[in-house]
């Protein structure tokens, strides 16, 4: 199951913690408009269903509209598919929602700073209610050599295994180690955003993020078996990226 960030419309509102009413009104209006275009049922996602009672009345009113399904981190409920209003999702949960094949349109109301940044960089959503671009988004840009190496890794692994298989894990660690030893930075959020934007399933992208962060920090990550790459593979990646050796 691949993340389909560019297969359906997406939007993000201003901060739900700073401007709750503005964010909720904009998000609800957008999702209702998308319902007319894509059909199905609206899914209102909240971290906990009890959060609805503490939210601005707009979210509570939407939750009571006939046909609207309310889902939480525990369950999406009996939802057959359609547009989604994801209110205050965590980074992990947002990736899982975006990865769900039933999603036909997705609007996100952010809460904590940074939680939706990687998704925004990958999805490039429509910005509603004065939503600001991701701060320092340019910092998420990976070195071209790192991108080439990750493209090779992406072609090698079985994405259905979510990077949990022994060989896939070995290959990921080998690629990241080679890059780190070659002096390339592996900022975890940038690697994660790249994976989301390049058809990695949510859990696989999360595991790649964790490995990149550990290796970038200089921590030891065990690898079962020898590296599958030639000793000169970094030179090949550099040449492919157009970098002089």
mmCIF file with all atom_site columns, C-alpha atoms in Angstrom, residues 64 122 128 173:
data_model
loop_
_atom_site.group_PDB
_atom_site.id
_atom_site.type_symbol
_atom_site.label_atom_id
_atom_site.label_alt_id
_atom_site.label_comp_id
_atom_site.label_asym_id
_atom_site.label_entity_id
_atom_site.label_seq_id
_atom_site.pdbx_PDB_ins_code
_atom_site.Cartn_x
_atom_site.Cartn_y
_atom_site.Cartn_z
_atom_site.occupancy
_atom_site.B_iso_or_equiv
_atom_site.pdbx_formal_charge
_atom_site.auth_seq_id
_atom_site.auth_comp_id
_atom_site.auth_asym_id
_atom_site.auth_atom_id
_atom_site.pdbx_PDB_model_num
ATOM 1 C CA . UNK A 1 64  ? -23.361 15.220 14.797 1.00 0.00 ? 64  UNK A CA 1
ATOM 2 C CA . UNK A 1 122 ? 5.670   15.916 0.732  1.00 0.00 ? 122 UNK A CA 1
ATOM 3 C CA . UNK A 1 128 ? -6.387  27.646 3.993  1.00 0.00 ? 128 UNK A CA 1
ATOM 4 C CA . UNK A 1 173 ? 21.315  0.385  7.135  1.00 0.00 ? 173 UNK A CA 1
#
